[in-house]
Short mmCIF file of C-alpha atoms and ligand atoms in Angstrom, two decimals:
data_model
loop_
_atom_site.label_atom_id
_atom_site.label_comp_id
_atom_site.label_asym_id
_atom_site.label_seq_id
_atom_site.Cartn_x
_atom_site.Cartn_y
_atom_site.Cartn_z
CA UNK A 1 8.31 9.68 30.75
CA UNK A 2 8.06 6.11 29.43
CA UNK A 3 5.20 4.98 27.23
CA UNK A 4 2.80 2.73 29.17
CA UNK A 5 1.27 -0.55 27.95
CA UNK A 6 -2.45 -0.22 27.12
CA UNK A 7 -3.39 -3.66 28.47
CA UNK A 8 -4.60 -2.33 31.82
CA UNK A 9 -6.54 0.62 30.40
CA UNK A 10 -9.69 -1.04 29.04
CA UNK A 11 -11.90 0.30 31.84
CA UNK A 12 -10.87 3.88 31.07
CA UNK A 13 -11.81 3.49 27.39
CA UNK A 14 -15.16 1.96 28.38
CA UNK A 15 -15.95 5.33 29.90
CA UNK A 16 -15.84 6.64 26.32
CA UNK A 17 -17.22 3.84 24.12
CA UNK A 18 -19.81 1.04 24.35
CA UNK A 19 -18.11 -1.91 26.08
CA UNK A 20 -18.24 -4.13 22.97
CA UNK A 21 -16.19 -1.52 21.12
CA UNK A 22 -13.26 -1.95 23.52
CA UNK A 23 -11.50 -5.23 22.75
CA UNK A 24 -9.22 -6.81 25.33
CA UNK A 25 -9.54 -10.56 24.71
CA UNK A 26 -5.99 -11.88 24.03
CA UNK A 27 -7.00 -13.84 20.92
CA UNK A 28 -8.72 -10.84 19.35
CA UNK A 29 -5.80 -8.59 20.27
CA UNK A 30 -3.50 -11.05 18.54
CA UNK A 31 -5.46 -10.59 15.31
CA UNK A 32 -4.82 -6.85 15.48
CA UNK A 33 -1.10 -7.46 16.06
CA UNK A 34 -0.59 -8.29 12.35
CA UNK A 35 -1.16 -6.76 8.94
CA UNK A 36 -0.36 -8.12 5.46
CA UNK A 37 3.39 -7.94 6.06
CA UNK A 38 5.69 -10.46 7.74
CA UNK A 39 5.89 -8.57 11.01
CA UNK A 40 3.94 -9.19 14.19
CA UNK A 41 3.72 -6.93 17.24
CA UNK A 42 1.94 -6.81 20.57
CA UNK A 43 -1.43 -5.18 20.80
CA UNK A 44 -2.47 -3.93 24.26
CA UNK A 45 -6.04 -2.92 23.45
CA UNK A 46 -8.28 -2.27 20.45
CA UNK A 47 -10.86 0.49 20.35
CA UNK A 48 -13.48 0.94 17.65
CA UNK A 49 -14.73 4.55 17.53
CA UNK A 50 -17.63 5.31 15.18
CA UNK A 51 -17.42 9.11 15.01
CA UNK A 52 -14.79 11.81 14.74
CA UNK A 53 -15.55 12.99 18.27
CA UNK A 54 -15.03 9.48 19.63
CA UNK A 55 -11.65 9.37 17.88
CA UNK A 56 -10.73 12.69 19.54
CA UNK A 57 -11.72 11.37 22.97
CA UNK A 58 -9.81 8.09 22.49
CA UNK A 59 -6.68 9.97 21.43
CA UNK A 60 -7.00 12.35 24.38
CA UNK A 61 -7.37 9.38 26.74
CA UNK A 62 -4.30 7.71 25.22
CA UNK A 63 -2.35 10.93 25.63
CA UNK A 64 -3.46 11.29 29.27
CA UNK A 65 -2.41 7.68 30.02
CA UNK A 66 0.74 7.98 27.89
CA UNK A 67 -0.21 5.11 25.59
CA UNK A 68 1.20 4.68 22.10
CA UNK A 69 -1.56 4.87 19.46
CA UNK A 70 -1.60 2.87 16.22
CA UNK A 71 -4.27 3.89 13.68
CA UNK A 72 -5.61 1.00 11.63
CA UNK A 73 -7.79 0.71 8.53
CA UNK A 74 -8.32 -2.75 7.03
CA UNK A 75 -4.91 -4.14 8.00
CA UNK A 76 -3.91 -5.04 4.41
CA UNK A 77 -0.71 -2.97 4.59
CA UNK A 78 2.45 -4.68 3.39
CA UNK A 79 5.06 -2.78 5.41
CA UNK A 80 3.96 -3.36 9.01
CA UNK A 81 2.58 0.19 9.37
CA UNK A 82 -0.50 -0.90 11.33
CA UNK A 83 1.42 -3.41 13.48
CA UNK A 84 1.35 -2.28 17.13
CA UNK A 85 4.45 -2.64 19.30
CA UNK A 86 4.87 -2.50 23.06
CA UNK A 87 1.18 -3.20 23.85
CA UNK A 88 0.02 -0.04 22.10
CA UNK A 89 -3.66 0.83 21.74
CA UNK A 90 -4.93 0.18 18.22
CA UNK A 91 -7.55 2.69 17.08
CA UNK A 92 -9.44 0.97 14.30
CA UNK A 93 -11.20 3.34 11.90
CA UNK A 94 -13.01 0.48 10.17
CA UNK A 95 -16.41 1.37 11.63
CA UNK A 96 -16.26 4.90 10.27
CA UNK A 97 -17.35 3.68 6.86
CA UNK A 98 -19.97 6.11 5.57
CA UNK A 99 -19.93 7.96 2.28
CA UNK A 100 -20.98 11.40 3.51
CA UNK A 101 -21.47 13.46 0.40
CA UNK A 102 -21.11 13.21 -3.38
CA UNK A 103 -20.75 16.35 -5.50
CA UNK A 104 -20.95 15.28 -9.17
CA UNK A 105 -20.41 18.82 -10.44
CA UNK A 106 -16.91 19.17 -8.86
CA UNK A 107 -16.67 16.08 -9.04
CA UNK A 108 -15.66 14.89 -5.57
CA UNK A 109 -16.91 12.86 -2.60
CA UNK A 110 -16.44 13.20 1.15
CA UNK A 111 -15.97 9.87 2.84
CA UNK A 112 -15.07 8.48 6.24
CA UNK A 113 -11.68 6.74 6.51
CA UNK A 114 -13.01 3.19 6.86
CA UNK A 115 -14.80 3.26 3.48
CA UNK A 116 -13.29 0.62 1.21
CA UNK A 117 -11.56 1.91 -1.91
CA UNK A 118 -13.78 -0.03 -4.33
CA UNK A 119 -16.97 1.06 -2.56
CA UNK A 120 -16.34 4.67 -3.61
CA UNK A 121 -16.27 3.73 -7.30
CA UNK A 122 -19.33 1.53 -6.87
CA UNK A 123 -21.25 4.35 -5.18
CA UNK A 124 -20.62 6.81 -8.03
CA UNK A 125 -20.69 4.47 -11.05
CA UNK A 126 -24.29 5.50 -11.87
CA UNK A 127 -22.91 9.04 -12.39
CA UNK A 128 -20.31 7.83 -14.89
CA UNK A 129 -17.56 8.49 -12.34
CA UNK A 130 -14.99 6.49 -10.40
CA UNK A 131 -12.16 6.89 -7.89
CA UNK A 132 -9.03 6.37 -9.98
CA UNK A 133 -6.30 4.92 -7.67
CA UNK A 134 -6.95 1.17 -7.72
CA UNK A 135 -4.64 -0.88 -5.50
CA UNK A 136 -4.93 -4.59 -6.22
CA UNK A 137 -6.34 -4.84 -2.70
CA UNK A 138 -9.09 -2.32 -3.52
CA UNK A 139 -11.93 -4.62 -2.48
CA UNK A 140 -10.49 -4.79 1.06
CA UNK A 141 -8.31 -1.76 1.83
CA UNK A 142 -9.69 1.45 3.34
CA UNK A 143 -9.38 4.95 1.96
CA UNK A 144 -7.80 6.03 5.27
CA UNK A 145 -5.08 3.40 4.78
CA UNK A 146 -4.69 4.49 1.15
CA UNK A 147 -4.17 8.10 2.23
CA UNK A 148 -1.75 7.12 5.00
CA UNK A 149 0.40 5.05 2.61
CA UNK A 150 -0.16 7.16 -0.52
CA UNK A 151 -1.31 4.04 -2.34
CA UNK A 152 -0.82 3.34 -5.98
CA UNK A 153 -2.34 0.80 -8.34
CA UNK A 154 -2.27 -0.31 -11.96
CA UNK A 155 -4.16 2.74 -13.27
CA UNK A 156 -1.97 5.21 -11.37
CA UNK A 157 0.44 5.16 -14.33
CA UNK A 158 -1.82 7.53 -16.27
CA UNK A 159 -4.01 8.91 -13.50
CA UNK A 160 -1.55 9.51 -10.64
CA UNK A 161 -1.31 8.03 -7.13
CA UNK A 162 -3.50 8.79 -4.10
CA UNK A 163 -1.83 12.17 -3.42
CA UNK A 164 -3.20 13.45 -6.75
CA UNK A 165 -6.74 12.43 -5.79
CA UNK A 166 -7.01 13.74 -2.23
CA UNK A 167 -8.42 17.25 -2.22
CA UNK A 168 -8.90 17.66 1.49
CA UNK A 169 -8.49 15.85 4.79
CA UNK A 170 -9.78 16.04 8.31
CA UNK A 171 -7.19 14.78 10.80
CA UNK A 172 -7.22 14.28 14.58
CA UNK A 173 -3.88 15.35 16.04
CA UNK A 174 -1.86 13.67 18.80
CA UNK A 175 -3.56 15.84 21.44
CA UNK A 176 -7.05 15.09 20.13
CA UNK A 177 -7.68 18.33 18.21
CA UNK A 178 -9.19 18.47 14.74
CA UNK A 179 -7.26 19.84 11.75
CA UNK A 180 -8.76 20.65 8.33
CA UNK A 181 -6.17 20.26 5.58
CA UNK A 182 -6.73 21.45 2.01
CA UNK A 183 -10.18 21.28 0.43
CA UNK A 184 -11.90 21.19 -2.94
CA UNK A 185 -10.58 24.65 -4.01
CA UNK A 186 -7.96 24.24 -6.76
CA UNK A 187 -5.22 26.17 -4.92
CA UNK A 188 -5.90 26.27 -1.16
CA UNK A 189 -3.88 29.00 0.60
CA UNK A 190 -1.30 28.37 3.33
CA UNK A 191 1.28 25.60 3.61
CA UNK A 192 0.32 22.35 1.90
CA UNK A 193 -0.07 20.27 5.07
CA UNK A 194 -2.47 18.01 3.17
CA UNK A 195 0.51 17.03 0.99
CA UNK A 196 2.53 16.25 4.12
CA UNK A 197 -0.26 14.21 5.71
CA UNK A 198 -0.73 11.99 2.63
CA UNK A 199 1.81 9.22 3.18
CA UNK A 200 2.13 10.05 6.90
CA UNK A 201 1.53 6.36 7.81
CA UNK A 202 -0.40 7.28 10.94
CA UNK A 203 2.52 9.17 12.50
CA UNK A 204 1.12 12.70 12.05
CA UNK A 205 -2.51 12.17 12.99
CA UNK A 206 -5.60 10.03 12.44
CA UNK A 207 -7.47 10.74 9.23
CA UNK A 208 -11.19 10.97 10.00
CA UNK A 209 -12.56 12.34 6.71
CA UNK A 210 -11.27 12.44 3.14
CA UNK A 211 -12.48 14.57 0.25
CA UNK A 212 -11.51 12.58 -2.84
CA UNK A 213 -11.40 13.72 -6.45
CA UNK A 214 -13.66 11.66 -8.71
CA UNK A 215 -12.69 10.89 -12.29
CA UNK A 216 -15.01 10.62 -15.29
CA UNK A 217 -15.16 7.12 -16.76
CA UNK A 218 -13.38 6.95 -20.13
CA UNK A 219 -15.69 6.57 -23.14
CA UNK A 220 -13.95 3.35 -24.17
CA UNK A 221 -11.29 0.97 -22.90
CA UNK A 222 -9.18 -1.67 -24.64
CA UNK A 223 -7.18 -4.27 -22.76
CA UNK A 224 -4.38 -6.27 -24.36
CA UNK A 225 -2.22 -9.16 -23.23
CA UNK A 226 1.19 -9.44 -24.92
CA UNK A 227 3.43 -12.43 -24.27
CA UNK A 228 7.17 -12.80 -24.79
CA UNK A 229 9.90 -15.42 -24.85
CA UNK A 230 12.17 -13.28 -22.69
CA UNK A 231 11.82 -10.81 -19.84
CA UNK A 232 14.21 -8.52 -21.74
CA UNK A 233 11.79 -8.31 -24.67
CA UNK A 234 8.86 -7.52 -22.35
CA UNK A 235 10.80 -4.83 -20.51
CA UNK A 236 12.05 -3.32 -23.79
CA UNK A 237 8.42 -3.13 -24.96
CA UNK A 238 7.49 -1.14 -21.83
CA UNK A 239 10.15 1.47 -22.58
CA UNK A 240 9.32 1.39 -26.30
CA UNK A 241 5.62 2.15 -25.74
CA UNK A 242 6.37 5.15 -23.53
CA UNK A 243 9.11 6.36 -25.92
CA UNK A 244 6.59 6.20 -28.76
CA UNK A 245 4.52 8.80 -26.93
CA UNK A 246 1.76 6.63 -25.43
CA UNK A 247 1.17 6.56 -21.68
CA UNK A 248 -1.30 3.66 -21.34
CA UNK A 249 -3.91 3.76 -18.59
CA UNK A 250 -2.11 0.73 -17.11
CA UNK A 251 0.90 -1.44 -18.01
CA UNK A 252 1.53 -4.45 -15.75
CA UNK A 253 4.02 -7.28 -16.05
CA UNK A 254 4.02 -10.84 -14.65
CA UNK A 255 6.85 -13.34 -15.07
CA UNK A 256 6.47 -17.02 -15.86
CA UNK A 257 6.47 -18.30 -12.28
CA UNK A 258 3.71 -15.87 -11.42
CA UNK A 259 1.72 -16.69 -14.57
CA UNK A 260 1.78 -20.38 -13.74
CA UNK A 261 0.53 -19.77 -10.17
CA UNK A 262 -2.14 -17.27 -11.25
CA UNK A 263 -3.38 -19.40 -14.13
CA UNK A 264 -3.87 -22.39 -11.84
CA UNK A 265 -5.82 -20.11 -9.49
CA UNK A 266 -7.93 -18.00 -11.88
CA UNK A 267 -7.94 -19.82 -15.24
CA UNK A 268 -7.76 -16.71 -17.39
CA UNK A 269 -6.02 -18.44 -20.30
CA UNK A 270 -2.60 -16.94 -19.54
CA UNK A 271 0.19 -18.37 -21.70
CA UNK A 272 2.08 -20.34 -19.05
CA UNK A 273 4.96 -21.15 -21.41
CA UNK A 274 5.79 -17.45 -21.92
CA UNK A 275 8.76 -15.94 -20.06
CA UNK A 276 6.66 -12.90 -19.30
CA UNK A 277 3.34 -11.22 -20.12
CA UNK A 278 2.41 -7.55 -20.33
CA UNK A 279 -1.13 -6.44 -19.55
CA UNK A 280 -1.67 -3.10 -21.26
CA UNK A 281 -4.84 -1.01 -21.13
CA UNK A 282 -5.54 2.09 -23.20
CA UNK A 283 -8.57 4.32 -22.78
CA UNK A 284 -10.16 7.38 -24.38
CA UNK A 285 -12.28 8.11 -27.44
CA UNK A 286 -12.67 5.32 -30.02
CA UNK A 287 -10.24 7.08 -32.42
CA UNK A 288 -7.65 7.61 -29.68
CA UNK A 289 -7.94 4.00 -28.57
CA UNK A 290 -7.59 2.65 -32.08
CA UNK A 291 -4.40 4.67 -32.62
CA UNK A 292 -2.85 3.82 -29.25
CA UNK A 293 -3.74 0.12 -29.42
CA UNK A 294 -2.20 -0.10 -32.90
CA UNK A 295 0.97 1.46 -31.56
CA UNK A 296 1.14 -0.91 -28.57
CA UNK A 297 0.64 -3.82 -30.98
CA UNK A 298 3.39 -2.58 -33.31
CA UNK A 299 5.94 -1.88 -30.55
CA UNK A 300 5.20 -5.23 -28.91
CA UNK A 301 5.65 -7.18 -32.18
CA UNK A 302 8.82 -5.23 -33.00
CA UNK A 303 10.25 -6.48 -29.70
CA UNK A 304 9.17 -10.05 -30.35
CA UNK A 305 5.66 -10.37 -28.85
CA UNK A 306 4.44 -13.85 -29.75
CA UNK A 307 0.79 -12.87 -29.55
CA UNK A 308 -1.22 -9.74 -28.81
CA UNK A 309 -4.53 -10.87 -27.33
CA UNK A 310 -7.24 -8.20 -27.18
CA UNK A 311 -10.00 -8.72 -24.61
CA UNK A 312 -13.10 -9.32 -26.74
CA UNK A 313 -15.59 -8.00 -24.21
CA UNK A 314 -15.96 -6.65 -20.67
CA UNK A 315 -16.13 -10.19 -19.23
CA UNK A 316 -12.76 -11.11 -20.74
CA UNK A 317 -11.28 -7.78 -19.64
CA UNK A 318 -12.46 -8.38 -16.08
CA UNK A 319 -11.00 -11.89 -16.16
CA UNK A 320 -7.58 -10.58 -17.19
CA UNK A 321 -7.68 -7.99 -14.41
CA UNK A 322 -8.82 -10.62 -11.94
CA UNK A 323 -5.74 -12.62 -12.90
CA UNK A 324 -3.45 -9.66 -12.30
CA UNK A 325 -5.11 -8.62 -9.05
CA UNK A 326 -5.06 -12.18 -7.68
CA UNK A 327 -1.29 -12.49 -8.05
CA UNK A 328 -0.34 -12.09 -4.38
CA UNK A 329 -3.01 -14.56 -3.28
CA UNK A 330 -1.84 -17.06 -5.93
CA UNK A 331 1.57 -17.28 -4.23
CA UNK A 332 -0.17 -19.42 -1.61
CA UNK A 333 -0.05 -22.23 -4.21
CA UNK A 334 3.74 -22.11 -4.04
CA UNK A 335 4.49 -21.46 -0.35
CA UNK A 336 2.56 -20.42 2.77
CA UNK A 337 4.31 -17.02 3.18
CA UNK A 338 5.65 -14.27 0.99
CA UNK A 339 7.87 -11.29 1.57
CA UNK A 340 8.04 -8.47 -0.91
CA UNK A 341 9.59 -5.10 -1.47
CA UNK A 342 8.15 -2.43 -3.73
CA UNK A 343 11.19 -0.44 -4.82
CA UNK A 344 10.88 1.73 -7.91
CA UNK A 345 13.66 1.72 -10.50
CA UNK A 346 14.11 3.86 -13.60
CA UNK A 347 12.44 2.01 -16.50
CA UNK A 348 15.78 1.92 -18.36
CA UNK A 349 17.15 -0.33 -15.59
CA UNK A 350 14.23 -2.78 -15.46
CA UNK A 351 16.02 -5.52 -17.38
CA UNK A 352 19.25 -5.31 -15.36
CA UNK A 353 17.48 -5.24 -12.01
CA UNK A 354 15.18 -8.15 -12.92
CA UNK A 355 18.24 -10.17 -13.94
CA UNK A 356 19.93 -9.32 -10.65
CA UNK A 357 16.79 -10.37 -8.72
CA UNK A 358 17.01 -13.72 -10.56
CA UNK A 359 20.66 -14.03 -9.47
CA UNK A 360 19.73 -13.19 -5.87
CA UNK A 361 17.08 -15.94 -5.90
CA UNK A 362 19.63 -18.43 -7.17
CA UNK A 363 22.36 -17.40 -4.71
CA UNK A 364 19.99 -17.83 -1.75
CA UNK A 365 18.18 -20.87 -3.14
CA UNK A 366 14.80 -19.12 -3.00
CA UNK A 367 11.76 -18.83 -5.26
CA UNK A 368 11.15 -15.22 -6.31
CA UNK A 369 8.10 -14.39 -8.44
CA UNK A 370 7.66 -11.04 -10.17
CA UNK A 371 4.48 -9.09 -10.76
CA UNK A 372 4.66 -5.34 -11.01
CA UNK A 373 3.54 -1.95 -12.24
CA UNK A 374 5.95 -2.00 -15.19
CA UNK A 375 4.96 1.39 -16.61
CA UNK A 376 6.31 3.25 -13.62
CA UNK A 377 9.11 0.79 -12.77
CA UNK A 378 7.48 -0.17 -9.46
CA UNK A 379 8.80 -3.69 -8.81
CA UNK A 380 7.12 -6.26 -6.54
CA UNK A 381 9.50 -9.24 -6.28
CA UNK A 382 7.71 -11.74 -4.03
CA UNK A 383 9.91 -14.17 -2.16
CA UNK A 384 7.80 -17.28 -1.53
CA UNK A 385 8.84 -19.06 1.66
CA UNK A 386 7.78 -21.09 4.66
CA UNK A 387 8.17 -19.26 7.97
CA UNK A 388 8.50 -22.57 9.84
CA UNK A 389 11.88 -23.08 8.14
CA UNK A 390 14.15 -20.87 10.26
CA UNK A 391 17.16 -21.20 7.98
CA UNK A 392 15.05 -20.25 4.97
CA UNK A 393 13.74 -17.17 6.81
CA UNK A 394 17.35 -16.02 7.32
CA UNK A 395 17.97 -16.36 3.58
CA UNK A 396 14.74 -14.45 2.86
CA UNK A 397 15.95 -11.47 4.90
CA UNK A 398 19.37 -11.55 3.27
CA UNK A 399 17.79 -11.69 -0.19
CA UNK A 400 15.36 -8.86 0.67
CA UNK A 401 18.25 -6.64 1.67
CA UNK A 402 20.14 -7.44 -1.52
CA UNK A 403 17.08 -6.67 -3.64
CA UNK A 404 16.82 -3.25 -2.04
CA UNK A 405 20.52 -2.59 -2.53
CA UNK A 406 20.31 -3.62 -6.19
CA UNK A 407 17.44 -1.18 -6.75
CA UNK A 408 19.13 1.68 -4.91
CA UNK A 409 22.36 1.11 -6.85
CA UNK A 410 20.62 2.11 -10.10
CA UNK A 411 18.99 5.22 -8.62
CA UNK A 412 15.80 3.57 -7.39
CA UNK A 413 13.68 4.50 -4.38
CA UNK A 414 12.65 2.40 -1.39
CA UNK A 415 8.91 2.28 -1.92
CA UNK A 416 6.52 3.12 -4.72
CA UNK A 417 3.29 2.64 -2.81
CA UNK A 418 3.36 0.32 0.22
CA UNK A 419 5.05 2.81 2.53
CA UNK A 420 7.95 2.30 4.92
CA UNK A 421 6.23 1.12 8.11
CA UNK A 422 8.36 -1.20 10.21
CA UNK A 423 9.75 -3.33 7.43
CA UNK A 424 11.73 -0.70 5.61
CA UNK A 425 12.49 1.89 8.27
CA UNK A 426 16.03 0.61 8.81
CA UNK A 427 16.70 1.00 5.09
CA UNK A 428 15.71 4.68 5.08
CA UNK A 429 19.32 5.79 5.43
CA UNK A 430 20.11 4.08 2.10
CA UNK A 431 17.92 6.67 0.43
CA UNK A 432 18.10 9.72 2.71
CA UNK A 433 21.05 11.57 4.19
CA UNK A 434 21.25 12.74 7.79
CA UNK A 435 19.89 16.21 6.98
CA UNK A 436 16.91 14.79 5.05
CA UNK A 437 16.08 12.38 7.87
CA UNK A 438 16.37 15.14 10.45
CA UNK A 439 13.99 17.37 8.47
CA UNK A 440 11.45 14.53 8.32
CA UNK A 441 11.86 13.84 12.04
CA UNK A 442 11.39 17.57 12.82
CA UNK A 443 8.16 17.67 10.80
CA UNK A 444 6.93 14.62 12.67
CA UNK A 445 7.84 16.10 16.05
CA UNK A 446 5.94 19.28 15.19
CA UNK A 447 2.76 17.18 14.94
CA UNK A 448 3.53 14.72 17.73
CA UNK A 449 6.13 16.05 20.20
CA UNK A 450 5.53 13.20 22.68
CA UNK A 451 6.10 10.52 20.04
CA UNK A 452 2.87 8.66 20.82
CA UNK A 453 1.54 8.24 17.28
CA UNK A 454 2.69 5.01 15.65
CA UNK A 455 6.11 4.95 17.34
CA UNK A 456 9.04 3.14 15.76
CA UNK A 457 7.55 3.44 12.28
CA UNK A 458 8.95 5.04 9.11
CA UNK A 459 12.05 6.76 10.53
CA UNK A 460 15.06 4.77 11.77
CA UNK A 461 15.33 4.21 15.52
CA UNK A 462 16.36 7.23 17.54
CA UNK A 463 15.57 9.83 14.88
CA UNK A 464 12.40 11.25 16.41
CA UNK A 465 11.42 13.03 19.56
CA UNK A 466 9.81 10.91 22.25
CA UNK A 467 11.30 7.76 20.84
CA UNK A 468 14.10 7.70 23.41
CA UNK A 469 11.36 6.93 25.93
CA UNK A 470 11.17 3.49 24.35
CA UNK A 471 14.97 3.20 24.71
CA UNK A 472 15.29 0.73 21.85
CA UNK A 473 17.87 0.59 19.12
CA UNK A 474 16.07 -2.13 17.27
CA UNK A 475 12.65 -3.66 17.10
CA UNK A 476 11.39 -5.88 19.94
CA UNK A 477 12.44 -9.54 19.61
CA UNK A 478 9.96 -11.63 17.66
CA UNK A 479 8.71 -8.73 15.54
CA UNK A 480 9.89 -10.40 12.33
CA UNK A 481 8.12 -13.65 11.51
C1 FAD B 501 -3.19 -8.62 -2.02
C2 FAD B 501 -2.70 -7.21 -1.77
C3 FAD B 501 -2.51 -6.36 -2.86
C4 FAD B 501 -2.06 -5.05 -2.64
N1 FAD B 501 -1.92 -4.22 -3.73
C5 FAD B 501 -1.55 -2.94 -3.53
C6 FAD B 501 -1.41 -2.04 -4.64
O1 FAD B 501 -1.64 -2.39 -5.82
N2 FAD B 501 -1.05 -0.77 -4.37
C7 FAD B 501 -0.80 -0.34 -3.09
O2 FAD B 501 -0.48 0.83 -2.90
N3 FAD B 501 -0.93 -1.17 -2.03
C8 FAD B 501 -1.28 -2.44 -2.22
N4 FAD B 501 -1.40 -3.28 -1.14
C9 FAD B 501 -1.07 -2.79 0.21
C10 FAD B 501 -2.26 -2.20 1.02
O3 FAD B 501 -3.49 -2.73 0.58
C11 FAD B 501 -2.26 -0.67 0.94
O4 FAD B 501 -1.09 -0.16 1.53
C12 FAD B 501 -3.49 -0.02 1.59
O5 FAD B 501 -3.46 1.37 1.37
C13 FAD B 501 -3.58 -0.27 3.09
O6 FAD B 501 -4.88 0.11 3.52
P1 FAD B 501 -5.49 -0.48 4.87
O7 FAD B 501 -6.81 0.14 5.07
O8 FAD B 501 -5.44 -1.95 4.86
O9 FAD B 501 -4.44 0.13 5.90
P2 FAD B 501 -3.74 -0.56 7.18
O10 FAD B 501 -2.93 -1.72 6.74
O11 FAD B 501 -4.73 -0.77 8.23
O12 FAD B 501 -2.76 0.63 7.60
C14 FAD B 501 -1.72 1.05 6.74
C15 FAD B 501 -1.04 2.29 7.34
O13 FAD B 501 -1.96 3.37 7.35
C16 FAD B 501 -2.16 3.86 8.68
N5 FAD B 501 -3.59 4.20 8.76
C17 FAD B 501 -4.65 3.43 8.43
N6 FAD B 501 -5.79 4.13 8.55
C18 FAD B 501 -5.44 5.36 8.97
C19 FAD B 501 -6.16 6.55 9.28
N7 FAD B 501 -7.49 6.61 9.16
N8 FAD B 501 -5.48 7.63 9.71
C20 FAD B 501 -4.13 7.61 9.81
N9 FAD B 501 -3.40 6.53 9.52
C21 FAD B 501 -4.04 5.42 9.10
C22 FAD B 501 -1.73 2.72 9.59
O14 FAD B 501 -1.29 3.20 10.84
C23 FAD B 501 -0.60 2.12 8.78
O15 FAD B 501 0.58 2.85 8.97
C24 FAD B 501 -1.81 -4.59 -1.32
C25 FAD B 501 -2.02 -5.45 -0.23
C26 FAD B 501 -2.45 -6.74 -0.45
C27 FAD B 501 -2.67 -7.64 0.74
#
């Protein structure tokens, strides 16, 4: 049976929710047809449930009417995961934004999916605790979105990505039932379905509650900015620091083009004449910090660091982090649009891949700016472009594909944290063989046999049950900006 458009179903959802929580105005629907990526879909209807039971009823209604369902958090995703296609119904979890319970002795917190990442840390700071994964979008993105994409962030180098900080989940399945996955016990029995659900990108169910691990604040933190005359020297320093036995709390890199844009935006005193800068943070006891900072300083200078600036106080530290976390926004000073991939490459290949990205930019006559989680080799080459220039957009796509191929050629992986969504699903076969893809499609079908949850996402066209109903080999025309 084909999947139906949700446009004509508003009245049915008004039987379930207050009328103002069912959005059908075309302009508002258009807003929900985008996320932070360069894809745009067609949104049939938006519903805003406020409780788990309302989510169950909305999903049951969608199933009864055979409507595709797209779960949505804050819409900051960079892979098109929350972009609805074929007039799907968007279920926004943004209004489920309560912190339900904090247990300092575990320590953990139970939160609704629409709670913003940063709000968790703010709510527990008086207890000397925080939520460790810190995407640069943490002031805007939701914990539900973080779980669905298995988000990372600068401090995930030492502390681990979202999967390591989700103890338990509550998830509404495709037929509107409620599943409890995992929990605060250290080794929950049964299959680890929680592990499967983290990174599910809304294709396995709708997350309605998350039990997150909280992390004790370190006694002390030191933040350093090292600048170099060459990208090679900066990248060699990254490998050198890890080889010397120090895993910093964070180790981020920005190239010159990015520094110039960020400095004009934030004014953090970044050395705009440097080829690259490394932002390194170490944390721990004062003795540990002193030893690790000395080592970072020594390795950096050995590889030619021109200066090692140490943040003198918390205000300066915050300013340096503001600079790093404003990088994507700063691209707006260069061009109105950006397109990025977040492949991960082995650290030993950082230099070669960065050089190749430079060559790709030159070949396609494009501006590519680099800012990335250097410690774990998670690249973020941002192609700055203007979507109104059709010819340029063609070159952007060609360059994006070549960047992915260059990363895969050295043993890299497709995504370190942004997920696959729409943007990368057709590249999945570069990383996975037929058997791997089939196993993933089988797991997905076990949760959603009708293929109604976030169709056409993550797995290449035709690889999942129910998808034939859409009878599409490729994405609808106009999906790419
Ligand atoms: C400036 C900027 C900086 C960024 N920096 C980082 C970074 O450092 N690290 C990083 O990992 N990401 C980063 N991102 C990407 C993005 O913020 C993350 O992917 C984030 O986790 C998305 O959360 P969201 O609430 O916006 O989710 P959305 O964009 O709304 O959705 C993302 C995916 O999750 C699914 N989803 C959302 N909520 C639920 C739910 N409750 N149940 C089931 N599925 C759900 C959606 O269907 C979609 O597939 C950045 C984005 C921007 C714009």
